[in-house]
Amino acid sequence: MSTLITNIAELMTQDLEHRVLKNAAVVVEGERIAWLGSAADAPAADDAVDAGGRAVLPGWVDSHTHLVFAGDRTAEFEARMAGESYSAGGIAVTVDATRRTSDYDLTKLAMARVSEAVSQGTTYLETKTGYGLDVEHEARSARIASTVADEVTYLGAHLVPAGSDADAYTDLVCGPMLDAVRPYVRWADVFCEEGAFTAEQSRRVLEACRAAGLGIRVHGNQLGAGPGVQLAVELGAASVDHANYLSAGDVAALADSWSGWKPGSGTGVRGTVATCLPACDLSTRQPLAPGRELLDAGVQVALASNANPGTSYTSSMAFCVATAVLQMRLSVHEAVRAATYGGALALHREAGKDADGERAVGSLAVGHRADLQMLNAPSATHLAYRPGMPLTYAVWRAGVRAR
Ligand SMILES: N=CN[C@@H](CCC(=O)O)C(=O)O
Ligand SMILES: [Zn+2]
């Protein structure tokens, strides 16, 4: 079954050549993109959709969310808006509520959050554990996450639970807890920050998880300068997320990590993506991550929602893109790229693999997964020009119409 989507005013491909086509068309066949180009040259298909002069771009790749949780942190948010600052300790409130929620209810909550994201144009989504913090509940979160998200990250090292010794808890994270989550996860993460895990503890977690075959990522430099970025680069993490407080040395280390990468062909050795989380920065009143500076230095940048109940209770990637343009000084093309191709790069899914039939996501090209969104607007510029407007008009996820 094939579908021709035609009469597209602007097709922002985010492919390796950064092509933006006018008066374009796309053919979707099964789960893949079978053809794209000028509408005048489009081949016939079983079915046709008239875009009516709207814009089409890749679906958002949200490479950083925490969706498996229960409970509410409105009071903490209100206190923060009244002047209090965010601290890692708030995580414990969500851990408590999450542990007290049944599998069925927790799954329903997570599924509803994924649906919310998809209805706003997200077509590929990562989510993390991290609100279980004991072997039983981390394994449960990982299992539930694996039923609702495309990619699952083990974040047992989110917070040292009250009453636990930090080093003993780190041993647990590196040992029995890792064994219990291992069947469900592809990535491991650590919150390397004052009040969470030290550099030494973070290193132990990342090394143990890497040895177990997981890809690694880091929450770093969110609340102040710290060792997260350097550790992430040194250990070859796929991404360091937050990256608000960066020294010149941090930016240089991230840039250096990309020296073996050829952006024009998408080949070579990937470095560490800097994943900026602007919705979180606004909600915690932190300075926005220096996305402009990172791009100018040659760092590959992603934008993600960081949807979670504490610091960023939104899965709106369009909001992140608008903020990146309006306040972080990215161009629309750069911001959309960071929210699509950048996220895919941070998840090592930008190129796909022939061997297991895994298709590339985050950009539009023949053979890639047919993950597309159509805006109720003639160009992607409207994402920033009309911030906050409900511009998602249609969504295809792996070739299936999801909205
Ligand atoms: N920074 C650490 N973890 C989350 C917040 C989790 C929470 O406060 O519940 C984040 O990415 O912002
Ligand atoms: Zn996070």
Coordinates of C-alpha atoms and ligand atoms in Angstrom, one line a residue:
M1 CA 0.0 0.0 0.0
S2 CA 1.5 3.4 -1.0
T3 CA 0.4 6.9 -0.3
L4 CA 1.3 10.0 -2.3
I5 CA 1.4 13.2 -0.2
T6 CA 1.4 16.0 -2.7
N7 CA 1.0 19.8 -3.0
I8 CA 3.5 20.3 -0.2
A9 CA 4.6 24.0 -0.2
E10 CA 7.8 23.3 1.8
L11 CA 9.4 19.9 2.4
M12 CA 12.2 20.4 5.0
T13 CA 14.0 17.1 4.7
Q14 CA 16.8 17.5 7.2
D15 CA 18.7 15.1 5.0
L16 CA 22.5 15.1 4.7
E17 CA 22.3 17.8 2.0
H18 CA 19.9 19.9 4.2
R19 CA 17.5 20.1 1.3
V20 CA 14.4 22.2 1.6
L21 CA 12.1 21.5 -1.5
K22 CA 9.3 23.7 -2.7
N23 CA 6.1 22.4 -4.4
A24 CA 7.1 18.9 -3.3
A25 CA 5.6 15.4 -2.8
V26 CA 6.5 12.3 -0.8
V27 CA 5.5 8.7 -1.4
V28 CA 5.1 6.5 1.7
E29 CA 5.1 2.8 1.1
G30 CA 4.5 0.6 4.1
E31 CA 6.8 1.9 6.9
R32 CA 9.3 3.6 4.6
I33 CA 9.7 6.6 2.4
A34 CA 9.7 5.3 -1.2
W35 CA 10.2 8.5 -3.1
L36 CA 10.4 12.3 -2.6
G37 CA 10.9 15.2 -5.0
S38 CA 9.1 17.8 -7.0
A39 CA 5.3 17.4 -7.1
A40 CA 5.4 17.6 -10.8
D41 CA 7.5 14.5 -11.1
A42 CA 5.6 12.4 -8.5
P43 CA 4.9 8.8 -9.4
A44 CA 1.4 7.3 -9.0
A45 CA 0.4 5.6 -5.7
D46 CA -2.5 3.7 -4.3
D47 CA -3.8 6.6 -2.4
A48 CA -3.2 10.4 -2.4
V49 CA -3.3 13.1 0.3
D50 CA -3.4 16.7 -0.8
A51 CA -1.3 18.8 1.6
G52 CA -3.1 21.9 0.4
G53 CA 0.1 24.0 0.4
R54 CA 1.2 23.0 3.9
A55 CA 4.7 22.3 5.1
V56 CA 6.0 18.8 5.8
L57 CA 9.0 18.0 7.9
P58 CA 10.4 14.9 9.8
G59 CA 8.5 13.9 12.9
W60 CA 10.2 15.1 16.1
V61 CA 12.7 12.8 17.7
D62 CA 12.4 13.4 21.4
S63 CA 15.6 11.9 22.8
H64 CA 15.1 12.8 26.4
T65 CA 11.9 12.1 28.4
H66 CA 11.0 10.7 31.8
L67 CA 7.4 9.4 31.2
V68 CA 7.0 6.5 33.6
F69 CA 5.8 8.3 36.7
A70 CA 2.8 8.9 38.9
G71 CA 1.9 11.8 41.1
D72 CA 2.0 15.5 40.9
R73 CA 4.6 18.3 41.7
T74 CA 2.4 21.4 41.2
A75 CA 3.3 22.6 44.7
E76 CA 7.0 22.4 44.0
F77 CA 6.5 24.3 40.7
E78 CA 4.5 27.0 42.5
A79 CA 7.2 27.3 45.1
R80 CA 9.8 27.6 42.3
M81 CA 7.8 30.3 40.6
A82 CA 7.7 32.1 43.9
G83 CA 11.5 32.2 44.0
E84 CA 12.7 28.8 45.3
S85 CA 15.3 27.0 43.3
Y86 CA 15.2 23.5 41.9
S87 CA 17.1 20.8 43.6
A88 CA 17.4 17.1 42.8
G89 CA 15.6 16.2 46.0
G90 CA 12.2 16.7 44.4
I91 CA 12.6 13.5 42.5
A92 CA 11.9 11.6 45.8
V93 CA 8.3 12.8 45.8
T94 CA 7.7 11.2 42.4
V95 CA 9.5 8.0 43.4
D96 CA 7.1 7.7 46.3
A97 CA 4.0 8.2 44.2
T98 CA 5.3 5.9 41.4
R99 CA 6.1 3.0 43.7
R100 CA 2.5 3.2 45.1
T101 CA 0.9 2.9 41.6
S102 CA -0.1 -0.4 40.1
D103 CA 1.5 -1.7 36.9
Y104 CA -1.7 -1.2 35.0
D105 CA -2.1 2.4 36.1
L106 CA 1.5 3.3 35.5
T107 CA 1.4 1.8 32.0
K108 CA -1.8 3.8 31.3
L109 CA -0.2 7.0 32.5
A110 CA 2.9 6.5 30.4
M111 CA 0.9 5.5 27.3
A112 CA -1.3 8.6 27.6
R113 CA 1.9 10.8 27.7
V114 CA 3.3 9.1 24.6
S115 CA 0.0 9.7 22.8
E116 CA 0.1 13.3 23.8
A117 CA 3.6 13.6 22.3
V118 CA 2.7 11.8 19.1
S119 CA -0.4 14.0 18.6
Q120 CA 2.0 17.0 18.7
G121 CA 4.3 15.5 16.0
T122 CA 6.7 13.3 17.9
T123 CA 7.3 10.1 16.0
Y124 CA 10.4 8.7 17.8
L125 CA 10.7 8.9 21.5
E126 CA 13.2 7.8 24.3
T127 CA 12.1 7.5 27.9
K128 CA 13.9 6.7 31.1
T129 CA 13.5 4.8 34.3
G130 CA 14.6 6.7 37.4
Y131 CA 11.5 6.9 39.6
G132 CA 11.8 3.4 41.0
L133 CA 15.2 3.5 42.6
D134 CA 15.2 0.0 43.9
V135 CA 15.7 -3.3 42.0
E136 CA 12.0 -4.2 41.8
H137 CA 10.7 -0.8 40.8
E138 CA 13.5 0.1 38.4
A139 CA 12.9 -3.2 36.6
R140 CA 9.2 -2.6 36.5
S141 CA 9.7 0.9 35.1
A142 CA 12.1 -0.4 32.5
R143 CA 9.6 -3.1 31.5
I144 CA 6.7 -0.6 31.2
A145 CA 8.9 1.9 29.3
S146 CA 9.8 -0.8 26.8
T147 CA 6.1 -1.3 26.0
V148 CA 5.5 2.4 25.3
A149 CA 8.7 4.0 23.9
D150 CA 11.0 3.4 21.0
E151 CA 14.1 3.6 23.2
V152 CA 14.6 3.0 26.9
T153 CA 17.3 4.3 29.2
Y154 CA 18.2 3.0 32.6
L155 CA 18.4 5.8 35.1
G156 CA 18.8 4.0 38.4
A157 CA 21.4 6.6 39.1
H158 CA 18.9 9.5 39.3
L159 CA 19.0 10.1 43.0
V160 CA 20.4 8.3 46.1
P161 CA 17.2 7.2 47.9
A162 CA 16.8 8.7 51.4
G163 CA 18.4 6.6 54.0
S164 CA 20.8 4.8 51.6
D165 CA 24.5 5.2 51.6
A166 CA 25.6 6.7 48.3
D167 CA 28.4 4.3 47.6
A168 CA 26.4 1.3 48.5
Y169 CA 23.5 2.5 46.4
T170 CA 25.9 3.0 43.5
D171 CA 27.0 -0.7 43.9
L172 CA 23.4 -1.7 43.6
V173 CA 22.9 0.4 40.5
C174 CA 26.0 -1.2 38.9
G175 CA 25.1 -4.8 40.0
P176 CA 21.7 -6.4 40.8
M177 CA 19.7 -3.4 39.5
L178 CA 21.5 -3.4 36.2
D179 CA 21.0 -7.1 35.8
A180 CA 17.3 -6.7 36.4
V181 CA 16.7 -3.9 33.9
R182 CA 19.1 -5.2 31.3
P183 CA 16.6 -7.1 29.1
Y184 CA 14.5 -4.0 28.6
V185 CA 17.0 -1.2 28.0
R186 CA 19.4 0.0 25.4
W187 CA 20.9 3.0 27.2
A188 CA 22.1 4.0 30.6
D189 CA 22.2 7.5 32.1
V190 CA 23.4 9.1 35.3
F191 CA 22.5 12.4 37.0
C192 CA 26.0 13.7 37.5
E193 CA 25.4 16.8 39.6
E194 CA 25.8 18.2 43.1
G195 CA 23.1 16.6 45.2
A196 CA 22.9 13.6 42.9
F197 CA 26.0 11.5 41.9
T198 CA 29.6 12.6 42.1
A199 CA 32.0 12.2 39.2
E200 CA 33.5 9.1 40.7
Q201 CA 30.1 7.5 41.3
S202 CA 28.9 8.5 37.8
R203 CA 32.0 7.0 36.2
R204 CA 31.4 3.7 38.0
V205 CA 27.8 3.5 36.8
L206 CA 28.7 4.5 33.2
E207 CA 31.6 2.0 33.0
A208 CA 29.5 -0.9 34.5
C209 CA 26.6 -0.2 32.1
R210 CA 28.9 0.2 29.1
A211 CA 30.6 -3.1 30.0
A212 CA 27.1 -4.7 30.1
G213 CA 26.6 -3.6 26.5
L214 CA 24.5 -0.5 27.0
G215 CA 25.1 2.8 25.2
I216 CA 25.7 5.7 27.7
R217 CA 24.4 9.2 28.2
V218 CA 24.7 11.7 31.0
H219 CA 22.6 14.4 32.7
G220 CA 25.3 17.0 33.3
N221 CA 26.1 20.6 34.0
Q222 CA 22.4 21.4 34.7
L223 CA 22.5 23.3 37.9
G224 CA 26.1 24.5 37.9
A225 CA 29.5 23.9 36.5
G226 CA 30.6 20.3 37.0
P227 CA 32.4 17.3 35.6
G228 CA 29.4 15.8 33.6
V229 CA 30.4 17.1 30.2
Q230 CA 34.1 16.0 30.5
L231 CA 33.1 12.6 31.8
A232 CA 30.6 12.1 29.0
V233 CA 33.2 13.0 26.3
E234 CA 35.9 10.9 28.0
L235 CA 33.7 7.8 28.2
G236 CA 32.3 8.3 24.7
A237 CA 28.7 9.0 25.7
A238 CA 26.2 9.4 22.9
S239 CA 24.9 12.6 24.5
V240 CA 25.3 14.9 27.4
D241 CA 22.0 16.5 28.3
H242 CA 21.2 19.9 29.9
A243 CA 24.6 21.4 29.4
N244 CA 23.6 24.8 30.8
Y245 CA 26.9 25.7 32.6
L246 CA 29.7 25.1 30.2
S247 CA 33.3 26.3 30.5
A248 CA 35.3 27.0 27.3
G249 CA 37.0 23.7 28.0
D250 CA 33.7 21.9 28.0
V251 CA 32.7 23.4 24.7
A252 CA 36.1 22.5 23.2
A253 CA 35.9 18.9 24.5
L254 CA 32.5 18.5 22.9
A255 CA 33.7 20.0 19.6
D256 CA 36.8 17.8 19.6
S257 CA 34.6 14.7 20.1
W258 CA 33.2 15.4 16.6
S259 CA 36.6 15.7 14.9
G260 CA 36.3 12.2 13.4
W261 CA 32.8 12.7 12.1
K262 CA 31.9 13.7 8.5
P263 CA 28.7 15.6 8.7
G264 CA 28.3 15.7 4.9
S265 CA 28.1 11.9 4.6
G266 CA 27.0 11.1 8.1
T267 CA 30.0 8.7 8.5
G268 CA 33.0 8.5 10.8
V269 CA 33.1 8.3 14.5
R270 CA 30.2 10.0 16.3
G271 CA 31.1 12.3 19.1
T272 CA 29.0 13.4 22.1
V273 CA 25.8 15.3 21.2
A274 CA 24.9 18.3 23.4
T275 CA 21.2 17.9 24.1
C276 CA 19.6 21.2 25.1
L277 CA 16.4 21.1 27.0
P278 CA 14.9 24.6 26.8
A279 CA 11.5 23.8 28.3
C280 CA 13.3 22.6 31.4
D281 CA 15.5 25.7 31.5
L282 CA 12.5 27.9 31.5
S283 CA 10.6 25.9 34.1
T284 CA 13.6 25.9 36.4
R285 CA 14.6 29.4 35.7
Q286 CA 18.1 28.3 34.7
P287 CA 20.0 30.2 32.0
L288 CA 19.2 28.6 28.6
A289 CA 21.9 26.2 27.4
P290 CA 24.3 27.9 25.0
G291 CA 23.0 26.2 21.8
R292 CA 24.3 29.0 19.5
E293 CA 27.8 28.8 20.9
L294 CA 27.8 25.0 20.7
L295 CA 26.8 25.0 17.1
D296 CA 29.3 27.7 16.2
A297 CA 32.0 25.6 17.8
G298 CA 31.1 22.6 15.6
V299 CA 29.2 20.5 18.2
Q300 CA 26.2 18.4 17.1
V301 CA 23.2 19.7 19.0
A302 CA 19.9 18.1 19.8
L303 CA 16.7 19.6 21.3
A304 CA 14.5 17.4 23.5
S305 CA 11.5 18.0 25.8
N306 CA 12.8 16.4 29.0
A307 CA 9.1 15.8 29.8
N308 CA 9.0 15.0 33.5
P309 CA 6.9 16.1 36.5
G310 CA 9.6 18.1 38.2
T311 CA 11.5 20.3 35.8
S312 CA 9.7 20.2 32.5
Y313 CA 6.1 19.0 32.4
T314 CA 5.6 19.3 28.7
S315 CA 6.3 17.1 25.7
S316 CA 5.9 19.9 23.2
M317 CA 8.9 19.8 20.9
A318 CA 7.4 22.7 18.9
F319 CA 7.7 24.8 22.1
C320 CA 11.3 23.8 22.4
V321 CA 11.9 24.7 18.7
A322 CA 10.2 28.1 19.1
T323 CA 12.3 28.8 22.2
A324 CA 15.5 27.8 20.5
V325 CA 14.8 30.2 17.7
L326 CA 13.4 33.1 19.8
Q327 CA 15.8 32.9 22.7
M328 CA 18.7 30.7 21.9
R329 CA 19.3 32.3 18.5
L330 CA 19.2 29.2 16.4
S331 CA 17.8 29.6 12.9
V332 CA 14.5 27.7 12.2
H333 CA 16.4 25.2 10.1
E334 CA 19.0 24.6 12.9
A335 CA 16.3 24.3 15.6
V336 CA 14.2 21.8 13.5
R337 CA 17.4 19.9 12.7
A338 CA 18.3 19.7 16.4
A339 CA 14.8 18.4 17.2
T340 CA 14.8 15.8 14.4
Y341 CA 18.2 14.7 13.0
G342 CA 20.0 15.8 16.2
G343 CA 17.8 13.7 18.4
A344 CA 18.3 10.7 16.1
L345 CA 22.1 11.3 16.3
A346 CA 21.9 11.4 20.1
L347 CA 20.2 8.0 19.9
H348 CA 22.4 6.6 17.2
R349 CA 19.4 6.1 14.9
E350 CA 20.2 8.7 12.3
A351 CA 21.5 6.2 9.8
G352 CA 19.6 3.0 10.4
K353 CA 21.1 -0.5 9.9
D354 CA 20.4 -2.8 7.0
A355 CA 21.2 -6.0 9.0
D356 CA 18.2 -5.9 11.3
G357 CA 15.9 -3.8 9.0
E358 CA 16.2 -0.8 11.4
R359 CA 15.4 2.3 9.5
A360 CA 16.9 5.7 9.9
V361 CA 14.8 8.3 11.7
G362 CA 15.0 12.1 12.0
S363 CA 15.4 13.0 8.4
L364 CA 13.4 12.4 5.2
A365 CA 15.1 10.4 2.4
V366 CA 14.3 7.3 0.4
G367 CA 14.4 4.2 2.6
H368 CA 14.1 6.1 5.9
R369 CA 11.3 5.4 8.3
A370 CA 8.2 7.3 7.1
D371 CA 8.0 9.5 10.2
L372 CA 6.5 12.8 9.0
Q373 CA 4.5 15.7 10.3
M374 CA 2.4 18.2 8.4
L375 CA 2.0 21.7 9.8
N376 CA -1.1 23.7 9.4
A377 CA 1.2 26.4 7.9
P378 CA 3.1 26.9 4.7
S379 CA 6.6 26.7 6.2
A380 CA 8.4 25.6 9.3
T381 CA 9.2 29.2 10.1
H382 CA 5.6 29.4 11.5
L383 CA 6.8 27.2 14.4
A384 CA 8.6 30.2 15.7
Y385 CA 6.6 33.0 14.0
R386 CA 3.4 31.7 15.7
P387 CA 4.7 30.2 18.9
G388 CA 2.2 28.3 21.0
M389 CA -0.2 27.7 18.2
P390 CA -1.5 24.2 17.5
L391 CA 0.2 23.8 14.2
T392 CA 0.4 20.0 14.0
Y393 CA -2.1 19.0 11.2
A394 CA -1.2 15.4 10.4
V395 CA 1.4 12.9 11.6
W396 CA 2.7 9.6 10.1
R397 CA 4.6 7.3 12.4
A398 CA 6.4 4.4 10.6
G399 CA 4.1 5.0 7.7
V400 CA 0.9 4.8 9.8
R401 CA -1.3 7.9 10.1
A402 CA -1.2 8.7 13.8
R403 CA -3.1 12.0 13.6
Ligands
LIG1 N1 17.9 16.5 36.2 C1 17.5 15.4 36.5 N2 16.4 14.7 36.2 C2 15.2 15.4 35.6 C3 14.3 16.0 36.6 C4 13.6 14.9 37.4 C5 12.7 15.4 38.4 O1 12.9 16.5 39.0 O2 11.7 14.7 38.7 C6 15.7 16.4 34.6 O3 16.3 15.9 33.6 O4 15.5 17.6 34.7
ZN2 ZN 16.2 14.4 32.4

